[in-house]
Structures are given as C-alpha cells and as structure tokens.
Short mmCIF file of C-alpha atoms in Angstrom, two decimals:
data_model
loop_
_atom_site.label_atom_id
_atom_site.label_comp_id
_atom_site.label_asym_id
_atom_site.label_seq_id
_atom_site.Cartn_x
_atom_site.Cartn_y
_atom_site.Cartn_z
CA UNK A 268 161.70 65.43 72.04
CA UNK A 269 159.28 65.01 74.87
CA UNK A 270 158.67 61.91 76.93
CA UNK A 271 156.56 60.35 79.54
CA UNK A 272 155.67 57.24 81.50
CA UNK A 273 153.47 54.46 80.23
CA UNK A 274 152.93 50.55 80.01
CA UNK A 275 155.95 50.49 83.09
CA UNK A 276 158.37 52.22 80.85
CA UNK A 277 159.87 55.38 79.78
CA UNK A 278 158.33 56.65 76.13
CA UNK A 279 160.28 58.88 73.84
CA UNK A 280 158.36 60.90 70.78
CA UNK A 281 161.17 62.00 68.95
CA UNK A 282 160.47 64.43 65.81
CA UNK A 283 163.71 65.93 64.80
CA UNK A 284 163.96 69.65 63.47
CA UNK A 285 160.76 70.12 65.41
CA UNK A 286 160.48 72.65 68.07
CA UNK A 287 159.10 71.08 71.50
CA UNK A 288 156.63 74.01 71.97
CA UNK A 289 154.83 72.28 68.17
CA UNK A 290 155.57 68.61 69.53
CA UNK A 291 153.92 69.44 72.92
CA UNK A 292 150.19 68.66 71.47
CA UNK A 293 150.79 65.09 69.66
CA UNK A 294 153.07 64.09 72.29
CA UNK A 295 150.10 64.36 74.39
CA UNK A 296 147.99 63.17 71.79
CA UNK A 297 150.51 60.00 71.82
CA UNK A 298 150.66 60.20 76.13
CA UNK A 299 146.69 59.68 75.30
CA UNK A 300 146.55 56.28 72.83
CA UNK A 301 149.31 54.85 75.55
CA UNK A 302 146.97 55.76 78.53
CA UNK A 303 144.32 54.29 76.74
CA UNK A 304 146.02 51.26 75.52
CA UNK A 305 147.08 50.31 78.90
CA UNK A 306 144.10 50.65 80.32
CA UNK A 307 142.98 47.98 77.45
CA UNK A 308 145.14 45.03 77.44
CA UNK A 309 147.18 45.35 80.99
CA UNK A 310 147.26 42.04 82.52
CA UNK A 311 147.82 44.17 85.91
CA UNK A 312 145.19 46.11 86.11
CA UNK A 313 142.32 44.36 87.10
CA UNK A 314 139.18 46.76 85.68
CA UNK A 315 141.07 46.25 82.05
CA UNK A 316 139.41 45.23 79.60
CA UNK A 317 141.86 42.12 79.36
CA UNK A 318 141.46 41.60 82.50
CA UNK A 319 137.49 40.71 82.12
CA UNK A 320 138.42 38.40 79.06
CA UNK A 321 140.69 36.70 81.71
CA UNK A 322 137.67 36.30 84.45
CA UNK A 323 135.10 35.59 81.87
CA UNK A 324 133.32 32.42 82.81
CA UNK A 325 131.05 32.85 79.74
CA UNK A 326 131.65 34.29 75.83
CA UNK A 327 132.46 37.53 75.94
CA UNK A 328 132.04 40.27 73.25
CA UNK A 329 135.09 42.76 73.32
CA UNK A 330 136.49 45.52 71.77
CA UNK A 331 137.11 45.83 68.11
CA UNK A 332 140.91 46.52 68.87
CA UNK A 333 140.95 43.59 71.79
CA UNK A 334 139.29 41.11 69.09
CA UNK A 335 141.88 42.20 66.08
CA UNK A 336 144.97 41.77 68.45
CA UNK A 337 143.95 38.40 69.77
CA UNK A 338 142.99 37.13 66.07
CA UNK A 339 146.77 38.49 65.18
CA UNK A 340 148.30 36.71 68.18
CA UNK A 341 146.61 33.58 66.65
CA UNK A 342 148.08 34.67 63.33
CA UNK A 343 151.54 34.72 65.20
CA UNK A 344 151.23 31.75 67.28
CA UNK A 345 150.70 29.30 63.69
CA UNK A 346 153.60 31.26 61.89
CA UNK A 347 155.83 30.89 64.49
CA UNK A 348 155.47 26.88 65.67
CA UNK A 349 153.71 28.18 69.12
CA UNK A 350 156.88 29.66 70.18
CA UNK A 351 155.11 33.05 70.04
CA UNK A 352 151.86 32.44 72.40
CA UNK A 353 150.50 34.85 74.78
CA UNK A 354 147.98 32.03 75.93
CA UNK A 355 151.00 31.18 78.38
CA UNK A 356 149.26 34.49 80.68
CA UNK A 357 148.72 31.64 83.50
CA UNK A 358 152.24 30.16 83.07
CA UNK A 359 153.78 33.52 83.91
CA UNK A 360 151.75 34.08 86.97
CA UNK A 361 152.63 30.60 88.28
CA UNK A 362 156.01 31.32 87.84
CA UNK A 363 155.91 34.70 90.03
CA UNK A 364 155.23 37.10 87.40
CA UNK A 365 151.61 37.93 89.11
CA UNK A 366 152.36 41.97 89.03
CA UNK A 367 153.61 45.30 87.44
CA UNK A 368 157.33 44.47 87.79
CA UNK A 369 159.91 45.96 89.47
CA UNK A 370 162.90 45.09 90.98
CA UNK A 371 162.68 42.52 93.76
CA UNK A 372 159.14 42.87 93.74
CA UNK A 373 158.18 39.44 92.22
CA UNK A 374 161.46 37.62 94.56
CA UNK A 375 159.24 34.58 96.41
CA UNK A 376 160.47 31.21 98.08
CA UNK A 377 158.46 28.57 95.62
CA UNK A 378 156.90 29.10 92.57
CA UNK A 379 153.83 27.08 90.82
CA UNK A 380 153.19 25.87 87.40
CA UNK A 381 150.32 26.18 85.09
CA UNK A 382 149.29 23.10 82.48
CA UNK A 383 150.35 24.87 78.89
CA UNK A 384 147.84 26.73 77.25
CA UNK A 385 147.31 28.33 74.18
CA UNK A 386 145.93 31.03 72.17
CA UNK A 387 144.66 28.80 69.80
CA UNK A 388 142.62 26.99 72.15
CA UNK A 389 140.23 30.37 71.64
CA UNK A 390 136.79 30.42 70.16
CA UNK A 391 136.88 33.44 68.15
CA UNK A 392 133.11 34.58 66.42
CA UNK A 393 134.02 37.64 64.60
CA UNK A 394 130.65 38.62 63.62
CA UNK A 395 130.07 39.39 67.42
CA UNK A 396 133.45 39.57 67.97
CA UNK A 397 133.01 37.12 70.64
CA UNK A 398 135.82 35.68 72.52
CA UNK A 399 135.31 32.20 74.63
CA UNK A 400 138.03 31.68 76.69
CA UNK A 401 138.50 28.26 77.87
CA UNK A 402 139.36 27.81 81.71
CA UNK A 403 143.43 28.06 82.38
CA UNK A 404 144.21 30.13 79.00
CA UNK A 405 145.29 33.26 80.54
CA UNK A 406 146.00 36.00 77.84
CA UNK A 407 149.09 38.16 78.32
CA UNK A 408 149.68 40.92 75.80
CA UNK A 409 152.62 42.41 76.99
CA UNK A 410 155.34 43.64 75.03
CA UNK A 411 152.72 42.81 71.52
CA UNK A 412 150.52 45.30 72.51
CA UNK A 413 153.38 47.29 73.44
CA UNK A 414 154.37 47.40 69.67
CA UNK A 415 151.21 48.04 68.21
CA UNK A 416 150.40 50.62 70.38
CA UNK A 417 154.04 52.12 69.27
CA UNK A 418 153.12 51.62 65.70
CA UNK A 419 149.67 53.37 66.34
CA UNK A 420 151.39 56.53 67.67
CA UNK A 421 153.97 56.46 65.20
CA UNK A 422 151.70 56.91 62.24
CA UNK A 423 149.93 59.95 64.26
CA UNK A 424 153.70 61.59 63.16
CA UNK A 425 154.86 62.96 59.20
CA UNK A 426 158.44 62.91 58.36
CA UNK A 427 161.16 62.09 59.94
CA UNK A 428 159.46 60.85 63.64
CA UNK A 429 160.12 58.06 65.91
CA UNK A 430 158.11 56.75 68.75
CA UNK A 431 161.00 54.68 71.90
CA UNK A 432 158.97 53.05 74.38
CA UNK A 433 161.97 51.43 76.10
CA UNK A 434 163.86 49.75 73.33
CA UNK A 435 160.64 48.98 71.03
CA UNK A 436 160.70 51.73 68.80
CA UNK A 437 158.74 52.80 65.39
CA UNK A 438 161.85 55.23 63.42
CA UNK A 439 159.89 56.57 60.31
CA UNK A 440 161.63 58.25 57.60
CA UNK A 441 165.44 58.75 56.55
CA UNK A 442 166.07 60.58 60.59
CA UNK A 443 167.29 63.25 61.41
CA UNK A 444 169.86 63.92 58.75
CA UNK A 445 168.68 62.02 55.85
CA UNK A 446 171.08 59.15 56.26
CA UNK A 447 168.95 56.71 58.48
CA UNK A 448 168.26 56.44 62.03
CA UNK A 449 170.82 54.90 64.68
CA UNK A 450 169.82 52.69 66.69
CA UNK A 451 172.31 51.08 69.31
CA UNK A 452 172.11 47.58 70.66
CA UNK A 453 172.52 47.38 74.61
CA UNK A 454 174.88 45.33 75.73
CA UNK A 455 173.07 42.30 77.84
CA UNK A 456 175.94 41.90 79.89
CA UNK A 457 176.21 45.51 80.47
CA UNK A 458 173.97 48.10 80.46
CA UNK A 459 176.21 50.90 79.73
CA UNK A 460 177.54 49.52 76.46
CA UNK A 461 176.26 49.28 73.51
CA UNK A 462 177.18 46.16 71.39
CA UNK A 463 176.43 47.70 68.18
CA UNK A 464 175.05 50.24 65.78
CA UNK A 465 173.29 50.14 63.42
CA UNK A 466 171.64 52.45 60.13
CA UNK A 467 167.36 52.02 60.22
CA UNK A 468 165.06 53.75 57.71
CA UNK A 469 161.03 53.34 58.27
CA UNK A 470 161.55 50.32 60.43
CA UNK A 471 161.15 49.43 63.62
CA UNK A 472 163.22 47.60 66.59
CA UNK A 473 162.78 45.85 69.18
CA UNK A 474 165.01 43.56 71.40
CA UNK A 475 164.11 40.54 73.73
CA UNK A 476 166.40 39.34 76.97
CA UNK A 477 165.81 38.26 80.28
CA UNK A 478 168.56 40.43 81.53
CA UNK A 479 166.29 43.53 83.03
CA UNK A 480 162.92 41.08 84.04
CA UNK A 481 164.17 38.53 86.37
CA UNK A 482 163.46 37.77 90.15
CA UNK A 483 164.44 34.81 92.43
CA UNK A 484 162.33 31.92 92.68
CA UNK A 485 163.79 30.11 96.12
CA UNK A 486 167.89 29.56 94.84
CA UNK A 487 167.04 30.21 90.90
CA UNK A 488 166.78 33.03 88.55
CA UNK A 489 163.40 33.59 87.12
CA UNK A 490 162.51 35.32 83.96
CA UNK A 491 159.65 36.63 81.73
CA UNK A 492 160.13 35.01 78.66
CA UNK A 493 158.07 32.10 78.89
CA UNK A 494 158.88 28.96 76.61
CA UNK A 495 154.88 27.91 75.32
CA UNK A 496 156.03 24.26 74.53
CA UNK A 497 157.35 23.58 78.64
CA UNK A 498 155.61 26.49 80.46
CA UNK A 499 158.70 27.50 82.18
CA UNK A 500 161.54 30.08 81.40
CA UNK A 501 162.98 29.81 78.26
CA UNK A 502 166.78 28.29 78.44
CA UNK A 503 167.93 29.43 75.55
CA UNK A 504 171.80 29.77 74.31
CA UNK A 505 171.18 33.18 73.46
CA UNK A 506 171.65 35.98 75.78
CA UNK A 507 169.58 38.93 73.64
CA UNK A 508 167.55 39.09 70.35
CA UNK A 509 166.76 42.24 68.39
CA UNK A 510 164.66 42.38 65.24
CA UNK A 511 164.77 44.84 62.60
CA UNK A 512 160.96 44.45 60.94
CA UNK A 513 158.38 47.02 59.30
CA UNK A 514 156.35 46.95 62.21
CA UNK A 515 157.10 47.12 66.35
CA UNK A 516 154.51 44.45 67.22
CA UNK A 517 156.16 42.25 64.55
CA UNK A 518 159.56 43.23 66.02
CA UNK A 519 158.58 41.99 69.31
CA UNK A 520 157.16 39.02 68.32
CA UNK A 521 159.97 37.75 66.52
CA UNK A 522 162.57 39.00 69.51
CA UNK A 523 160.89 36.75 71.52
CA UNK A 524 161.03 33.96 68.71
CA UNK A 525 164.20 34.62 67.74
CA UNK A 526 165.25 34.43 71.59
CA UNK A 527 163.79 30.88 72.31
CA UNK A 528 164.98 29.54 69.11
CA UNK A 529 168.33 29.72 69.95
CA UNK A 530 171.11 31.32 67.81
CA UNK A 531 171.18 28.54 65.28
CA UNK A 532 167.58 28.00 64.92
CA UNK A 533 166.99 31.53 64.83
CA UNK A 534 169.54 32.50 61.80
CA UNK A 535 167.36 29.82 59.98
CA UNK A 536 164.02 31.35 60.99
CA UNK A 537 164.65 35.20 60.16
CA UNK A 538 167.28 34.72 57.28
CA UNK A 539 166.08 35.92 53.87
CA UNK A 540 162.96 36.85 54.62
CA UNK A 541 162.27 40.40 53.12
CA UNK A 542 162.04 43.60 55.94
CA UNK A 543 163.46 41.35 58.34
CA UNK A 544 166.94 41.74 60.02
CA UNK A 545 168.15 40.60 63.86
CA UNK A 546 171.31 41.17 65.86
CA UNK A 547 171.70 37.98 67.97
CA UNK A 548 173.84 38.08 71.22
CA UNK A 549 175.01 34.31 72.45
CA UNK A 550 176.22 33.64 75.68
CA UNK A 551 179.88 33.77 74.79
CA UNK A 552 179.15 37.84 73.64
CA UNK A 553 179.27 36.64 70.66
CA UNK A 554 177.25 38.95 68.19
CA UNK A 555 175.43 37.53 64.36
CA UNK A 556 173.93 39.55 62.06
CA UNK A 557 170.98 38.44 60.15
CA UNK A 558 169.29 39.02 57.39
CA UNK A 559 168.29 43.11 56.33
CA UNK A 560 170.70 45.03 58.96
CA UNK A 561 172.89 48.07 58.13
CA UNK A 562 175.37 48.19 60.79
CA UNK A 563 177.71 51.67 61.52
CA UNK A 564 179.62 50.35 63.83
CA UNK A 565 180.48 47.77 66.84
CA UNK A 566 181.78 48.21 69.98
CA UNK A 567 183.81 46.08 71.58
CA UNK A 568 182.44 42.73 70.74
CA UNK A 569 183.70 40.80 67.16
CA UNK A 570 181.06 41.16 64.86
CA UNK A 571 180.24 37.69 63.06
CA UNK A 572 178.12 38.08 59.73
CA UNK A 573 175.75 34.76 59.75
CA UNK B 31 92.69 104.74 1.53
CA UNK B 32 89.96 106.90 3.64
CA UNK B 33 86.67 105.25 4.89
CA UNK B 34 83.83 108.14 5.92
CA UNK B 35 81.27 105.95 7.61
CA UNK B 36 77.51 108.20 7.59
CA UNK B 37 74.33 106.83 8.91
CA UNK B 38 73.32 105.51 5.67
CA UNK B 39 75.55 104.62 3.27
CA UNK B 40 79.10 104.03 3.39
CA UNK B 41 81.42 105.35 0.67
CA UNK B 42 84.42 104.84 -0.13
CA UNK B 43 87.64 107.41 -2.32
CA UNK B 44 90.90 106.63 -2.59
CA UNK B 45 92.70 109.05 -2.56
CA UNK B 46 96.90 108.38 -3.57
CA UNK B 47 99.31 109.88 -0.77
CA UNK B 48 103.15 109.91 -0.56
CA UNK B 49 104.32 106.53 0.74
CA UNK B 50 105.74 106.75 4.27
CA UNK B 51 109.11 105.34 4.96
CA UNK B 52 108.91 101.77 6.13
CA UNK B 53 110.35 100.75 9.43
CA UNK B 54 112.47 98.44 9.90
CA UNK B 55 110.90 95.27 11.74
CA UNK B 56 112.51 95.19 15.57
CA UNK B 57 111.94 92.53 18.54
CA UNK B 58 109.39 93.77 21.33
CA UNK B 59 111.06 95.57 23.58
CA UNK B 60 110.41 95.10 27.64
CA UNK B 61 110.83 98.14 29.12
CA UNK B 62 111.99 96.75 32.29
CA UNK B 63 114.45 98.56 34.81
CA UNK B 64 117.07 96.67 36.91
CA UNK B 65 115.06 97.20 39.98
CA UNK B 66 111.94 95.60 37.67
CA UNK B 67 114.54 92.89 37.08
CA UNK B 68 115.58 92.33 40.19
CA UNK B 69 111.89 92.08 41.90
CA UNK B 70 111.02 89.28 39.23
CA UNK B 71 113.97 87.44 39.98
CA UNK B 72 113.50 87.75 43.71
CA UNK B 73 109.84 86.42 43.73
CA UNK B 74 110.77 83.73 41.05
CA UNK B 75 113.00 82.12 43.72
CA UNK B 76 110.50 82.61 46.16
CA UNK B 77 108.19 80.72 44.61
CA UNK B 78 110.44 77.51 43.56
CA UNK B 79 111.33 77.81 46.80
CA UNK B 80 107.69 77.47 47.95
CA UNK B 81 107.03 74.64 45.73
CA UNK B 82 110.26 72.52 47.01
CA UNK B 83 109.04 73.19 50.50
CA UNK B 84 105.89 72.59 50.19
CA UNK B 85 106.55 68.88 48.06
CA UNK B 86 109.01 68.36 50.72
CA UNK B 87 106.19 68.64 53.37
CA UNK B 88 104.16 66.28 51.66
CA UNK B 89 106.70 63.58 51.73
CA UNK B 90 107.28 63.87 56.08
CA UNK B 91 104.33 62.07 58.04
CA UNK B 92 104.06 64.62 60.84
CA UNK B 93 104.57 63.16 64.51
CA UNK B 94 102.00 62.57 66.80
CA UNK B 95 102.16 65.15 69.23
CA UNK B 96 100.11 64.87 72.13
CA UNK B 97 98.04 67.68 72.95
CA UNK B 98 98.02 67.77 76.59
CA UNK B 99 100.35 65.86 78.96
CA UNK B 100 97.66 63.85 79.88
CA UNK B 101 96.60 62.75 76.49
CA UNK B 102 96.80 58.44 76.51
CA UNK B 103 99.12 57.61 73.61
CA UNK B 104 97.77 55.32 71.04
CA UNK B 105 100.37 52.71 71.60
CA UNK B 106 101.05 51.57 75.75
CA UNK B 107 105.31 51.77 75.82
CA UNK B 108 107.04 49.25 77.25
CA UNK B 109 109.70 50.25 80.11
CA UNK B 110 111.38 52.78 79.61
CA UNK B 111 114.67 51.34 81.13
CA UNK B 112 115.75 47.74 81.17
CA UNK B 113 118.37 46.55 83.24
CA UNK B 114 121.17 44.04 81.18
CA UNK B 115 121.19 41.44 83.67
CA UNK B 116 116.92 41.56 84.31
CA UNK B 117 117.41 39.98 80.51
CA UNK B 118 117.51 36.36 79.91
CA UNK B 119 120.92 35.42 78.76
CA UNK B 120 119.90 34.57 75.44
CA UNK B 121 118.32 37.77 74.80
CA UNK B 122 121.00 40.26 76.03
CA UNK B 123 122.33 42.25 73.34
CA UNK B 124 126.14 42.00 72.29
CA UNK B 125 127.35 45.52 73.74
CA UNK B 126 130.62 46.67 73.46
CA UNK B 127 132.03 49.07 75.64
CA UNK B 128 134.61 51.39 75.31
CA UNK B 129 137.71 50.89 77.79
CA UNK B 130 136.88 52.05 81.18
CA UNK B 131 133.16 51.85 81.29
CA UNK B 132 131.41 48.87 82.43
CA UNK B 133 127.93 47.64 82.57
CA UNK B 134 125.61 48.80 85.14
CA UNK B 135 122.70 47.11 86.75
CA UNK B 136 120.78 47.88 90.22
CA UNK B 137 123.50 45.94 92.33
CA UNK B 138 126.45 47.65 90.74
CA UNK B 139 128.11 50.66 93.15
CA UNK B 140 129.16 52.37 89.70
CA UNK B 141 132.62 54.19 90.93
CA UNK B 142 133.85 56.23 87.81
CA UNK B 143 137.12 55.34 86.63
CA UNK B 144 139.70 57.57 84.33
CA UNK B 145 142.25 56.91 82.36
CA UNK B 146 145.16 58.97 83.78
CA UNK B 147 146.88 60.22 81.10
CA UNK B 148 150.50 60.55 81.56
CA UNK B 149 152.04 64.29 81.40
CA UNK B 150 154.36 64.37 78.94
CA UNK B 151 157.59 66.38 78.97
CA UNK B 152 159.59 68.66 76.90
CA UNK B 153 163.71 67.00 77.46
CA UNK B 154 166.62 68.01 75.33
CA UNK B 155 167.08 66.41 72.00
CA UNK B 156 170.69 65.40 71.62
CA UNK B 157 172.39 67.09 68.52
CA UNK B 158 172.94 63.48 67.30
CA UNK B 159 169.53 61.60 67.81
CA UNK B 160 170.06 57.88 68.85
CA UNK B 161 167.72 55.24 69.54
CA UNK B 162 168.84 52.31 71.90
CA UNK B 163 166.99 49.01 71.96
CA UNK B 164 167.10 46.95 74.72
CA UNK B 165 164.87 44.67 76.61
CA UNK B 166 162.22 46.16 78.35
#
C-alpha cells in the first residue's frame, strides 16, 4: 500500500499481494493524475484552471476534461431535481467556505448569502468547448472531481486494486481474498466506530456528512453541503449518506443527494435502481439499508433493512 | 551426307554411316554459380530500388532553398510572432492550454508554475485490508 497527500486529504493505492517496491511507480503515477487534477478544478487555488472559468468575464474555451465534467455536472443536476448542483460555488463562499479547509480556519462572526445559481444557467458550445459563465454562477467541483479523479487512477490498476482518497474510494475486483472488499461505515457521531460493514466487488463508495466540514458562523454551526434550492446548509434529518455505485463520482453525487433528501425521500430515490446501494444514518443513529448492499456485519447500532 | 565444295562445281555422295545414338532432348542449362546467383540478385534489388526512389523523387516538389542568406524570398512573410491579445477579439484563435500554462503577451511577467507532485509512501498493508468511508 502506499499513500500520499492530495485534494486536502489522505490517498490510499491499495493493490493487495503486491510488493510496495512494484507499487512504488503507479502510486506515483496515481500521486501524478491527483497533482494534476487539483491543479485543474480546485476552487482554492487561484491560477486553476477552474479558477479562470470562475473570473471569466467573457466565453471561455477550456480543457477537454474541464468541458466533459461540467457537461456531466449538468447531466447530474437534471437527474437529480437540482439537488446535485455545483453552480452553488458562490453560495458556499458566502457562507464562509472561501478556503482550503481546516479546522477553525473558516470560524467568522457573520456570514453572507449568494442569490441561487445554477449549473444549468451555463452556455455550453462543445464544438469549441466554450464555456460562458453567467455573472454569480460560481462552479465548485469538489468532492465530483474528487471521484472522477479516483475512478481515473483506479483504472491505471489490474486486479484486485483500490484507490481511498478519504472515504471516496474505487475497490476493483473480488479484494484481497476473493470474497469482496470491506468497506466500513464511520460512525457520524463518532469517529472511532464504525457503524457497519459491508462486502463490495468492482464498486465504489463514497459517504456524505457535515460531521468533519463545519465551522461557526457567529452562534451557529456551518457546513459544506449546500442545499441548491435555498442556498444555505442543508437541514436535513439525516446525519450521514453513503452510496454504493459503479463509479466514485457517481457515488459522491448521490451521497450528497441522498443526504439532502432526507431518509425517506432518499430510500425512494436510490431504491431499485441497478448498481446502486446506500447506508443511511438518521439522527436518532438509526441505520437503513438500501437497495444493492452486502453487509458483514454492524456494530453497535440496530440495523433496519428499508 | 558429305558436301566437298571445289571452285567449280559442287558435288555431292552419300555415303551410308552407322547411326549415332540419339540424345535425349534436355532444358538449357545456366551454368551459374551461387556467387553468379547471388550478384544477380544483389543488383536486381538495386535496381527496383533505384526505380522506387527515383518515382518517389518525382512525386516531392523540392523546397525553395535560398541560396545565400541574403537571397529576397519570393513571397514577403508576415510577422513572425503575433501576440494573442494584439488580435481583435473576433479573430483570436480558440487555444486550449494544458493545466498550468497560461497565455502570454508583452505585459505578462510569465512566473513558471509546477505542479508539485505529492511523494508518495510505502505504509504497511494490514493482513486484513479494509476500506472506511466517511465524509471527507
């Protein structure tokens, strides 16, 4: 296994049965496409190449990867209502959110507010693979391009190989023995535990909660998950979402769904859908199970099967 | 038959001799050793080999190549360099640029910029692998 720090997070490239001496060369292959990634759709850094879509005054030809993940986020926005939008970039700055986080860092007495925007409200020409951004549509990537760049250095692997960058994580193959890989489900309420288990073969996870990204706005608790339809934090009666899906940017984006639909809403939303499956965490501890999931085991929490 | 040819007249006696075997009718033969072979192979080749080159030749208008450096070209060039931004709008061309370059023009203090790429690290792989998810 060898890891290494990237996108504000800790990255695992895990390839069991593999010596790390014959890992050392794609993990740095992998240390590479993150490096480069970051440097392409960070909000924070401000020579990114996200960062000029988000100062352009005038249409702006970009990237062929830059063009294909704002076309998907489009894709994602209409499939999911809106409730998936990173159009609310301006949203999350207003509300404190204005840097690389870290603890304490973003704590301020009053925060602003931004009008809702939208990805949607992009002019896409895909010919020139133009982008015209409208003024007050701020585009913020985050944990999406997080997963595809996870999904991009996953298929650099063969086998049985997995690619963790903090709890979004590509697990190809059957793992390490044949029988699936395990992933556990942090416990929102504490760190330390893990909620529950479960069996995952070529699919990938990845969980959404306000529980780690959170600073103090005056008296109140601020968070990153951003609600499109009000602009503000997302008060939702769920404590944590994680999705099972066939790809880590598709994992992410329907955490985040799943998370500001609410338990109820989101049982509806990912049940029976094929390659899907979510572990849902409601603010009583209470823990659902939806759709495709293969638990092994629970840990002290009762389990409810939606 | 024997002819005797004289001077004057030309006579002609037959006279009857034992019939010689006949031989049996055989190809031509080409007397050729393999080093005969091998030098008639050798400068077959060289001549396809001519031929191609020289119908390849044909086919290649030959650049102008000026003869001196101070030899006028036939055509006056237009700048050699353009900067983006001396360019109407309407006519700059659509450029994309891979991450961490940027466009240049005479105004621009051009600072180069790397990616850092993260050093990676060898750490112990548990004899059980897990994955934990969590919100990041």
């Amino acid at each position: 296994m060898h890891t290494f720090r990237a996108m504000n997070t800790d990255v695992a490239v895990i390839a069991p049965g593999r010596s790390d001496r014959a890992l050392a060369p794609l993990a740095a292959e992998i240390a590479a496409l993150f490096a480069a990634s970051e440097r392409r759709f960070s909000r924070f850094d401000p020579d990114s190449e996200l960062s000029r879509l988000n100062r352009a005054t005038a249409p702006m030809a970009v990237s062929r990867e830059l063009f294909l993940a704002v076309r998907r986020a489009r894709s994602y926005a209409i499939a999911t209502h809106g409730l998936f939008d990173p159009g609310v970039g301006a949203a999350l700055i207003a509300s404190g959110y204005d840097r690389s986080f870290a603890p304490g860092a973003l704590d301020r007495p009053t925060a602003g507010a931004a009008a809702p925007a939208s990805v949607l409200q992009l002019e896409l020409d895909a010919a020139t693979r133009t982008v015209v951004r409208p003024p007050g549509v701020t585009i913020d990537l985050g944990g999406m391009a997080k997963g595809l760049t996870v999904d991009r250095a996953a298929a650099l692997g063969t086998g049985a190989f997995a690619v963790d960058a903090g709890g979004d994580a590509m697990l190809r193959g059957d793992g390490p023995d044949g029988d699936g890989w395990i992933v556990d489900v942090e416990d929102p309420r504490d760190p330390a535990r893990v909620i529950a288990s479960l069996r995952v073969r070529d699919r990938a996870v990845a969980t959404s909660a306000p529980n780690r990204r959170w600073w103090r706005v005056g008296g109140a608790i601020a968070h990153h998950l951003i609600d499109p339809r009000t602009g503000r934090a997302a008060a939702s009666d769920l404590l944590q979402a994680t999705v099972v899906a066939p790809t880590a940017e598709l994992a992410d984006v329907l955490a985040k769904t799943a998370f500001l639909l609410g338990a109820r809403a989101a049982t509806r939303f990912l049940d029976g859908r094929v390659g899907l499956g979510a572990v849902l965490v409601d603010r009583g501890g209470g823990v659902a199970l939806v759709g495709e999931v293969e638990l092994v085991t629970d840990v002290g929490c009762e389990v409810a099967d939606a | 038959m024997t002819t005797t040819t004289t001077a004057s007249t030309t006579t002609a006696t037959t006279t009857d001799r034992p019939s010689e075997p006949r031989r049996a009718k055989q190809a031509p033969r080409i007397g050729l050793s393999a080093q005969e072979w091998r030098l008639y192979l050798l400068s077959g080749l060289a001549a396809v080999y001519t031929a191609a080159w020289l119908a390849l030749a044909a086919g290649v208008d030959p650049a102008p190549v000026a003869s001196a450096p101070g030899d006028a070209p036939a055509v006056a060039p237009g700048p050699a360099t353009v900067w983006i931004d001396q360019l109407p709008p309407a006519a700059r061309p659509v450029v994309v640029l891979p991450p961490g370059w940027m466009l240049a023009s005479p105004s621009t203090t051009v600072t180069t910029v790397r990616a850092a790429i993260p050093a990676t690290r060898a750490t112990p792989t548990p004899r059980r692998v897990r994955v934990r998810t969590r919100s990041s």
